[in-house]
XYZ file of C-alpha atoms in Angstrom:
529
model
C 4.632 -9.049 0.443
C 6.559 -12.660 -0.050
C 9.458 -12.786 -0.532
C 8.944 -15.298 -3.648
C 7.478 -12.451 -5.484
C 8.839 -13.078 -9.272
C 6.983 -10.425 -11.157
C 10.369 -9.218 -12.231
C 12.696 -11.378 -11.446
C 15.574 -11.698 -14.054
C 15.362 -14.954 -15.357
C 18.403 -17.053 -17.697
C 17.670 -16.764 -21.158
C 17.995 -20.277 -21.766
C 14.683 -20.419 -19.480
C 12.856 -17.794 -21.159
C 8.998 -19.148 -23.094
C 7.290 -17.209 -25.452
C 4.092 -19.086 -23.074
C 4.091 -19.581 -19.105
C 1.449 -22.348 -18.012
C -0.976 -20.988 -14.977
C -1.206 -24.313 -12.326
C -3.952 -23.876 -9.889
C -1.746 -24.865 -6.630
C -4.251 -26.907 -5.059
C -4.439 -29.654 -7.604
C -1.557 -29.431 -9.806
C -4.211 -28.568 -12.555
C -3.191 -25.979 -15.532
C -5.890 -23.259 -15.054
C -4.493 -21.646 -18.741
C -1.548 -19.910 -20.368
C -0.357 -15.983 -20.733
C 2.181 -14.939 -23.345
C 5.666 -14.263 -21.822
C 5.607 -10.453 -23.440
C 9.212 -9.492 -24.555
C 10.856 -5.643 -24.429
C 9.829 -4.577 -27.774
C 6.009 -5.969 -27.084
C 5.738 -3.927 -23.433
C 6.958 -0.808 -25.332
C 4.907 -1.080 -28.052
C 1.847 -1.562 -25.637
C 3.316 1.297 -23.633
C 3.391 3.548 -27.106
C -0.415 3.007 -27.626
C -1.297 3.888 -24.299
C 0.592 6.717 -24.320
C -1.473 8.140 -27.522
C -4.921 7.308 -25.793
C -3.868 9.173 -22.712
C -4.286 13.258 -23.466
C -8.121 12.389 -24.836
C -8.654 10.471 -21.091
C -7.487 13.605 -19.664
C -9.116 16.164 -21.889
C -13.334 14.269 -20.646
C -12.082 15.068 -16.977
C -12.980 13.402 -13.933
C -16.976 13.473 -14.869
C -16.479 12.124 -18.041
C -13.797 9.340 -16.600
C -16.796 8.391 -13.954
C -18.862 7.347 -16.011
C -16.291 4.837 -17.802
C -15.098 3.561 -14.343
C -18.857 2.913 -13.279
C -19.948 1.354 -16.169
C -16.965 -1.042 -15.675
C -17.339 -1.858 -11.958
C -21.179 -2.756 -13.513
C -19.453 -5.293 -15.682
C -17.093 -6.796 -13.186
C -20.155 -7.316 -10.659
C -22.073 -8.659 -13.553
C -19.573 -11.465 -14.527
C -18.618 -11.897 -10.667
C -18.831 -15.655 -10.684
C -16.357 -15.773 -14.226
C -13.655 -13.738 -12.339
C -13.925 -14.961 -8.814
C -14.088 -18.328 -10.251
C -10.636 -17.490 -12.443
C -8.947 -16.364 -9.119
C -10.216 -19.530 -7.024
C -8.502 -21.622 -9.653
C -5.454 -20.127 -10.344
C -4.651 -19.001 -6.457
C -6.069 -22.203 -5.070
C -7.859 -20.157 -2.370
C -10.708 -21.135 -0.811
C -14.086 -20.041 -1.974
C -14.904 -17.765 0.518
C -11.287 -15.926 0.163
C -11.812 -15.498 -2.949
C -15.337 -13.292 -2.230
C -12.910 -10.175 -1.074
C -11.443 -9.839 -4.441
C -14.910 -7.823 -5.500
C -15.598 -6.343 -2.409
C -11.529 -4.311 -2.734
C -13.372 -3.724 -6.468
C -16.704 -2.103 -5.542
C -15.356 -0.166 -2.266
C -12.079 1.168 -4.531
C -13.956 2.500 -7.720
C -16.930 3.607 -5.708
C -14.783 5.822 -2.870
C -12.222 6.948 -6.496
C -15.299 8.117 -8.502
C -17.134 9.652 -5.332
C -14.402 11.715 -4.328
C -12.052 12.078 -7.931
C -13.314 15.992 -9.083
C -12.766 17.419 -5.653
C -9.073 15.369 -5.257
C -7.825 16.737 -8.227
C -9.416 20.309 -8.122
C -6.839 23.044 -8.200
C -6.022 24.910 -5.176
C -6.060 28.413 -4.673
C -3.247 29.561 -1.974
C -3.019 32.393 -0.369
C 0.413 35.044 -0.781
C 2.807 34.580 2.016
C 3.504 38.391 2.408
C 2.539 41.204 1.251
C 4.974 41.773 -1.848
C 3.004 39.506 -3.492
C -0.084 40.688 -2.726
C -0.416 41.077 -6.730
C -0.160 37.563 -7.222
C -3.279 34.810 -8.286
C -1.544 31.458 -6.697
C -3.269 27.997 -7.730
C -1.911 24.500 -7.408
C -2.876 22.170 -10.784
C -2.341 18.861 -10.981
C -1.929 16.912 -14.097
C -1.088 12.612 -14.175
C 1.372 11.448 -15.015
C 0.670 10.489 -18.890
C 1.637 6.602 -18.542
C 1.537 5.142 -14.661
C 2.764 1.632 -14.208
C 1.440 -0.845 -11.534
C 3.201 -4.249 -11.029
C 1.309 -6.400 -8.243
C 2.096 -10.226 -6.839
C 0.219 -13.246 -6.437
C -1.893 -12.998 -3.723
C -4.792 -11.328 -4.253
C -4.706 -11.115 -8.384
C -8.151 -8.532 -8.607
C -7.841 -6.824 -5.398
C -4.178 -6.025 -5.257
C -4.218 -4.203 -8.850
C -7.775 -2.968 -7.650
C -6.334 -1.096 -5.342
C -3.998 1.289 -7.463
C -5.842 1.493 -10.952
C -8.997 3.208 -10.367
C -7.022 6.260 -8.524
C -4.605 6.209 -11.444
C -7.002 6.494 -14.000
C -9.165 8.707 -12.472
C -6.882 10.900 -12.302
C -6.264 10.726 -15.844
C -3.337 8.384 -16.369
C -2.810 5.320 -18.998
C -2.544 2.275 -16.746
C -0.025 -0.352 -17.824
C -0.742 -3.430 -15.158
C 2.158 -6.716 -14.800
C -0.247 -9.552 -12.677
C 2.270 -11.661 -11.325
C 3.001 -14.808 -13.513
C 1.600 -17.242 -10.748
C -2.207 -15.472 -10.755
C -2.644 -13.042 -13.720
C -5.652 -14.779 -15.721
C -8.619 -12.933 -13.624
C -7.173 -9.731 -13.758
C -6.684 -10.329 -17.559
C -10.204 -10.949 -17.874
C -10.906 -7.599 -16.073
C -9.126 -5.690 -18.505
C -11.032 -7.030 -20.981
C -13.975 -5.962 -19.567
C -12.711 -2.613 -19.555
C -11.960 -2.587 -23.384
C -15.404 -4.433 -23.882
C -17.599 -1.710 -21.935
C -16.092 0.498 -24.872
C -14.087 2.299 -22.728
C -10.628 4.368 -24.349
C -7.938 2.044 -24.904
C -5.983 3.499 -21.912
C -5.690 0.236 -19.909
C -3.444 -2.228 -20.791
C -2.111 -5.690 -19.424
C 1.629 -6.835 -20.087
C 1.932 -10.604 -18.695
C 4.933 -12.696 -18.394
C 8.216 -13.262 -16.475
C 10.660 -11.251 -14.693
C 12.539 -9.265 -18.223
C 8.438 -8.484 -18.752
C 8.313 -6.438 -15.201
C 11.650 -4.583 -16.373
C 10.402 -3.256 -19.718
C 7.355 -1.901 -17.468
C 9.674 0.042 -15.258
C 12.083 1.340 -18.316
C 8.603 2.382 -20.044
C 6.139 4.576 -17.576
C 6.378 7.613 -16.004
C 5.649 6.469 -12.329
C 5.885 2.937 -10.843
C 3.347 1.512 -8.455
C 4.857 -1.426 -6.882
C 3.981 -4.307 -4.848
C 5.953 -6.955 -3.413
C 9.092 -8.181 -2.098
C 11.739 -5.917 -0.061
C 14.476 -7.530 -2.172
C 12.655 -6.363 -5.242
C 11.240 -3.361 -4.470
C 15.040 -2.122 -3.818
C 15.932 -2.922 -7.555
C 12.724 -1.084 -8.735
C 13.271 1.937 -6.633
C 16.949 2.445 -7.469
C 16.186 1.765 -11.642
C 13.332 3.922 -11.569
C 15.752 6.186 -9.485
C 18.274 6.332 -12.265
C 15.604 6.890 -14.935
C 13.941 9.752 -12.635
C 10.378 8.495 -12.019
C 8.366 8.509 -8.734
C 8.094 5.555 -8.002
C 5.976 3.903 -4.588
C 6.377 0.626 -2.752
C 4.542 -1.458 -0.729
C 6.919 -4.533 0.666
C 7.089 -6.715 2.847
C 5.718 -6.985 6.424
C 6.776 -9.548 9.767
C 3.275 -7.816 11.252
C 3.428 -8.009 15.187
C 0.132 -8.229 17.066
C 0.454 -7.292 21.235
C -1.825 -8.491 23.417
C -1.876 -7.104 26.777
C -2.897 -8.833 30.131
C -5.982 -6.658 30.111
C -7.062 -7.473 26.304
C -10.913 -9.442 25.308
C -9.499 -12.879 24.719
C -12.475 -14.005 23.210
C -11.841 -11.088 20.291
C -8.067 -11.422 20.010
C -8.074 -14.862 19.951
C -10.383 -14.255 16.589
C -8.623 -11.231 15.922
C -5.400 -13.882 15.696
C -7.215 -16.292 13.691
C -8.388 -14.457 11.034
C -5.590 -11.963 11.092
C -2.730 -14.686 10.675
C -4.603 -17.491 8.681
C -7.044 -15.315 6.249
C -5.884 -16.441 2.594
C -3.279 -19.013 3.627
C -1.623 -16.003 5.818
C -0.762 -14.498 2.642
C -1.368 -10.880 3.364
C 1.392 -8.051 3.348
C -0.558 -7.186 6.229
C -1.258 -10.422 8.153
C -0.499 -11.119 11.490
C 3.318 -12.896 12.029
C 4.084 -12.437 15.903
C 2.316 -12.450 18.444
C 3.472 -11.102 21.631
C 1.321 -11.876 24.985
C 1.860 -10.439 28.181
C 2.411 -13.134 30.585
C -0.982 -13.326 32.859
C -2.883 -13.598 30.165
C -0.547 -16.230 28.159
C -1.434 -19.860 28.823
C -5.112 -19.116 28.632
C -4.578 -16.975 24.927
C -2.317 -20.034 23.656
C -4.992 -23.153 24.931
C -8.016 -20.700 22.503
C -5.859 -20.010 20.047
C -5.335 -23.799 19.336
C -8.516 -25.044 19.780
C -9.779 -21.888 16.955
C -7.081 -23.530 14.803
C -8.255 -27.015 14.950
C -11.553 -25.920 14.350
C -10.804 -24.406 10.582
C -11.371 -26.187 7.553
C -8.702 -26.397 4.911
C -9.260 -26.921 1.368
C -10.281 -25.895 -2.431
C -14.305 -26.362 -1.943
C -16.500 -25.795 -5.009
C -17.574 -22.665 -5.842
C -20.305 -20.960 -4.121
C -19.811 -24.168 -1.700
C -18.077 -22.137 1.201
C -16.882 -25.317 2.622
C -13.574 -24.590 3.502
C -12.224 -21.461 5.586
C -8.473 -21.098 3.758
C -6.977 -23.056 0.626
C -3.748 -23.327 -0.576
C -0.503 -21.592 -0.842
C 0.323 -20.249 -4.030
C 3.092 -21.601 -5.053
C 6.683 -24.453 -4.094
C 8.457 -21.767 -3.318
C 5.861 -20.811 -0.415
C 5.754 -23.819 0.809
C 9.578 -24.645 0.860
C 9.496 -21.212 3.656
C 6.493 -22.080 5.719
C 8.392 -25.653 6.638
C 11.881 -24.527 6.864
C 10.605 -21.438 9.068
C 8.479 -24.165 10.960
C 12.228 -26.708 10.976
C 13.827 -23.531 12.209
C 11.712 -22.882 14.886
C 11.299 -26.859 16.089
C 15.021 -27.209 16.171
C 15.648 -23.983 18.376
C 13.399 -25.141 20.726
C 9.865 -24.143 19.753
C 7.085 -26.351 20.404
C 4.273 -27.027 17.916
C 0.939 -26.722 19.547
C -0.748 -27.783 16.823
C -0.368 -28.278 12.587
C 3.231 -28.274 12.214
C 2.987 -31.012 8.858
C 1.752 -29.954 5.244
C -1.007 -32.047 3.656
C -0.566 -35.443 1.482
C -2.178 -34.089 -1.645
C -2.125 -30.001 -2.866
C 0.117 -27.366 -1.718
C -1.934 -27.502 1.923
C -0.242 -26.285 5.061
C -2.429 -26.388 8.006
C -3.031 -23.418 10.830
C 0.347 -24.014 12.813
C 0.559 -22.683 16.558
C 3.930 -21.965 17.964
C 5.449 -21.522 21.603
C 8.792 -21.129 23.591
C 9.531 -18.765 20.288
C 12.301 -16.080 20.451
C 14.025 -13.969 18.049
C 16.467 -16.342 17.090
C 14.056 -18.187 15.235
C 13.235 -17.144 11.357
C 9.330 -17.703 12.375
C 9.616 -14.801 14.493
C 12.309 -12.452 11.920
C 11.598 -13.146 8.273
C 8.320 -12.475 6.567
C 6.757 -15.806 6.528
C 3.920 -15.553 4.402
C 2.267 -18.465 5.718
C -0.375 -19.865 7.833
C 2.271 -19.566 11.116
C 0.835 -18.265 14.670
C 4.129 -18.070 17.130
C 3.438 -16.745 20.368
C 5.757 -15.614 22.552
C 5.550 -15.059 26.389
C 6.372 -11.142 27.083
C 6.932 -9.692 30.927
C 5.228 -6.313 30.398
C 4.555 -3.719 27.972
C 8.211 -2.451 27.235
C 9.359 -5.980 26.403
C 6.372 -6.102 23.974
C 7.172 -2.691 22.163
C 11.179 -3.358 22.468
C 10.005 -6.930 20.254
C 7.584 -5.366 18.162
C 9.932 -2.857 16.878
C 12.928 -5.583 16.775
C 12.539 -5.931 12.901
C 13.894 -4.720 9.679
C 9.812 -4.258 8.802
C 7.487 -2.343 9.587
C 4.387 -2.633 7.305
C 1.209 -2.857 10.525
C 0.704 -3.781 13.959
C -2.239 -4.360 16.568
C -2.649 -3.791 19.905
C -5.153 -5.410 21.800
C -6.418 -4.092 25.146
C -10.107 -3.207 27.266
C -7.717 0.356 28.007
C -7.797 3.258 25.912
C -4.837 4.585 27.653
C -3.010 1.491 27.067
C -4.035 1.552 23.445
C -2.873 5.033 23.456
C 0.304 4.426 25.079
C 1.573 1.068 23.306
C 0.289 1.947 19.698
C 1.953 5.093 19.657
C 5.083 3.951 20.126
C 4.993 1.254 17.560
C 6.842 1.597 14.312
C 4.136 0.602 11.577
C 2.680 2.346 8.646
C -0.227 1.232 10.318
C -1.491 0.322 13.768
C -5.381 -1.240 14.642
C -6.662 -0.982 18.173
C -8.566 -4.198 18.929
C -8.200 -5.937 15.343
C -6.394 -7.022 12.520
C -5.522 -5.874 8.704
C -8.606 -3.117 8.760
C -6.730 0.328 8.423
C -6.016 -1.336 4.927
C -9.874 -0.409 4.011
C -10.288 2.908 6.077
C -9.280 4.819 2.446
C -9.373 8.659 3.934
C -6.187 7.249 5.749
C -2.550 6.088 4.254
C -1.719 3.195 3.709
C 2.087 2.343 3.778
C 5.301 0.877 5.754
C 7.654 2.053 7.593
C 11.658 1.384 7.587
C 12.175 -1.602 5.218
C 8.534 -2.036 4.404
C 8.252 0.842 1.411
C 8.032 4.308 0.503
C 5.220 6.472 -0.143
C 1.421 5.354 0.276
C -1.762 4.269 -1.285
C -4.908 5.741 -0.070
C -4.763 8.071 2.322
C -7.563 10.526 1.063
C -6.630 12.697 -1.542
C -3.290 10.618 -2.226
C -5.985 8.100 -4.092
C -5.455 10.242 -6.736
C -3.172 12.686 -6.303
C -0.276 10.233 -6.018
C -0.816 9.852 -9.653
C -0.327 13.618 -10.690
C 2.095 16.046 -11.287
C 1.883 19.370 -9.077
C 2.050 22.494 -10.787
C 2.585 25.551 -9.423
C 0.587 28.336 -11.365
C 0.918 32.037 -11.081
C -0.627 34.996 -12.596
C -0.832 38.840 -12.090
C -3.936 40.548 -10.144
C -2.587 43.453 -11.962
C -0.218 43.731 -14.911
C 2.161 46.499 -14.467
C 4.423 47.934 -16.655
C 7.809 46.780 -14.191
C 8.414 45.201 -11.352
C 10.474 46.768 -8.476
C 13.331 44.102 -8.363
C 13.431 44.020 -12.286
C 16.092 45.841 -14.377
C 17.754 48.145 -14.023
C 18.839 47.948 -10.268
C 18.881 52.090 -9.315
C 19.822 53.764 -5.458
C 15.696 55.009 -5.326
C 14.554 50.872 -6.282
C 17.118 49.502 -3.617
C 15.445 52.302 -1.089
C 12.572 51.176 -0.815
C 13.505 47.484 -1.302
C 15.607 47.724 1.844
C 12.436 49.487 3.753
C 10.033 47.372 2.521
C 11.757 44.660 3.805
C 12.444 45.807 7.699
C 8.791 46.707 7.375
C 7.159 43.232 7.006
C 10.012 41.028 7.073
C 11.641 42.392 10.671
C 10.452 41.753 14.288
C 11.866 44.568 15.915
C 9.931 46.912 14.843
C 8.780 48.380 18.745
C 12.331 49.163 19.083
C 13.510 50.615 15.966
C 10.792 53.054 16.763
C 11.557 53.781 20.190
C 8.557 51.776 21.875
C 8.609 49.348 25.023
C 9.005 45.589 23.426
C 6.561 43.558 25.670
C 7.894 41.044 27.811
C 11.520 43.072 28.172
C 13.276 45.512 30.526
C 12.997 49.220 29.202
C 14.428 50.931 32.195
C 17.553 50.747 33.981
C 16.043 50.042 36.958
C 13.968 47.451 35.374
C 16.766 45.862 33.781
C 18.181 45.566 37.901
């Protein structure tokens, strides 16, 4: 995620408002307002969540369906209010805006589907025959309060992608939208509470000291965002002793091979780099291309990227193919990455300049790149393509894996073998064959980074919900004898047969210790010759 990410940022109290204005990025406009929610109000929040949370549990995952359904009914139902909310205050383009309900429908419709047999308990079998006498189940319970902080850059789909599993699975939810974006995801808790639904979702906005109270409150943190902050979260909530899981930040490298469809990884580039201003966790960064199939990749990718339209277009207008970035502090990277690059000898094949009026950057191709440059290091988080000129396959791996991240990666190729080969030895969470950002959506797989990009995983199957829960191990007699042999009081006849039962299943010698031929071995003198 960017590294801008403020959602709990420390900030001087001399700064601190009781109110923090919303400005929609692409026209300076204020959208509306959110109360800057101190300590003692994200506790008390967290309080009456916590007492709403063991009658969420008690209906079980039927009676939790219904409740999740009847809300995704209302968020389709006042689509054009929400989407509307988040093409305001993101400044994002009207048809970017569109995948905010799609992550909604496809999230509570795969939770719901699949919540009752993810968080059935387990029987397991006995591991030996000493406790053959044994009934072993795995339970899971949630965790009573779950908290899920999320950034700027998709404000529905980005919390949409954590809170159905959580409370399916029978958690309270307390959700921190980033300051920059959090008015349409406040309007989708409301929906919740105005379906009638049990007061077991709640919404804590403001600054950085608000994100803090959320950690020092819930029982397990969901977070997404920056590396830099994810590292405070995970060592606070490491000192309080909560789980918690984080997705970070990305520098996504996409490797096209001499062999690859340029036609589809030119597109491939294009949408995977430039979809919502290029600000995806999962967007493309880098692009490595191996050296026959170079010059003619770099002349399509340019002409694609003069072909887009930039801009806020009305909505339902579809007009313009990307909007704005979200915030100053997003654009202040995108042109020193681009300053970087220019004055260590990159070229700018086209875009390179941000846009008289708005917070506007346009599609940006970049050549003669190398790792010295930040375009091609740090997360950019930004409509940037640089493409660099790679000898073979090994150089492309070797600079694929030459980064701190490792959140995704493509590989593009017309050889399954090569697929094979390449991808495997990428280090990503995540790697798609022949396109861009899609394992994100393919939920019976995890989603997650590698090395500096996180911990732990959304999705993933099972996880959806489980990630949520506590694991219990529970135990109880086939038959309930009086004693049990390795009970008190230790006697010569109870050590006996302790000591015999144990060569019997627990030893692998038994052929010899009686005498027989051990396969595979000499039993003869001769033999042993």
């Amino acid at each position: 995620m960017s590294t801008t990410d403020e959602s709990i940022h420390p900030v001087p109290k001399a700064a601190k408002r009781r109110v923090v204005d919303v400005v929609n990025p692409a026209d300076g406009s204020i959208v509306g307002s959110v109360t800057d929610m101190g300590a003692a109000e994200v506790a008390a929040l967290a309080a009456s969540l916590r007492d709403a949370q063991p009658a969420w549990e008690e209906i079980g995952p039927e009676g939790r369906k219904k409740f999740l359904l009847a809300w995704l009914d209302w968020i389709v139902d006042n689509k054009d209010h929400v989407l509307g909310l988040v093409h305001k205050e993101a400044g994002k383009s009207w048809g970017d805006a569109q995948i905010e309900l799609l992550v909604a429908v496809e999230v509570i419709n795969y939770a719901v589907k699949h919540g009752a047999e993810f968080l059935a308990g387990e029987r397991r079998t006995p591991h030996n025959v000493s406790a053959v006498t044994k009934r072993l189940r795995l339970l899971r319970r949630p965790y009573q309060l779950v908290g899920i902080i999320t950034p700027w850059n998709y404000p529905v789909a980005m919390p949409m992608m954590d809170v159905p599993g959580a409370l399916m699975a029978g958690a309270a939810v307390l959700t921190k939208p980033s300051e920059v974006t959090p008015l349409a995801w406040a309007e989708v808790v409301r929906g919740w509470d105005e379906i009638g639904a049990p007061p077991v979702l709640g919404i804590a906005t403001g600054l950085g000291e608000t994100g803090q109270a959320v950690v020092d409150e819930v029982d397990m943190i969901q977070f997404t965002g920056s590396t830099a902050t994810g590292r405070r979260i995970g060592v606070r909530a490491a000192e309080r002793l909560i789980p918690s899981s984080l997705e970070l930040g990305g520098k996504d490298a996409m490797v096209v091979l001499s062999d690859a469809d340029l036609d589809r990884a030119v597109q491939g580039a294009i949408w995977g780099g430039l979809f919502n201003s290029g600000q995806s966790c999962v967007a493309v960064e880098r692009i490595y291309v191996e050296a026959p199939a170079y010059n003619e990749f770099v002349r399509r990718l340019a002409d694609e990227a003069d072909r887009l339209r930039i801009g806020h277009d009305a909505p339902g207008a579809f007009e313009a193919d990307y909007g704005a970035l979200a915030n100053q502090n997003q654009m202040d990277i995108v042109e020193r990455h681009v300053a970087d690059a220019v004055d260590k000898g990159a070229t700018v094949i086209t875009g390179g300049k941000r846009g008289e009026k708005g917070l506007f950057y346009p599609p940006t191709v970049l050549t003669e790149v190398d790792h010295s440059m930040l375009a091609m290091t740090e997360e950019t988080f930004g409509p940037l393509l640089p493409v660099m000129k790679v000898a073979d396959e090994e150089e492309a791996i070797r600079l694929a894996n030459d980064s701190p991240y490792g959140l995704s990666a493509s590989v593009w190729t017309s050889s399954k073998e090569r697929a094979q080969r390449v991808g495997r030895r990428l280090e990503a969470g995540g790697v798609n064959i022949n396109n861009a950002m899609t394992h994100v959506f393919q939920f019976p797989l995890p989603m997650g980074g590698w090395k500096s990009s996180g911990l732990g995983h959304r999705f993933g199957g099972p996880n959806i919900v489980q990630k949520y829960c506590r694991q219990q191990a529970f135990v109880s007699e086939r038959v309930n004898l009086k004693s049990e042999l390795h009970w008190y009081p230790y006697t010569p006849k109870k050590a006996a047969i302790t000591d015999k039962a144990l060569r019997l299943v627990g030893m692998h010698d038994w052929r010899r210790r009686l005498g027989r031929p051990v396969p595979g071995t000499p039993s003869t003198p001769s033999e042993k010759k």
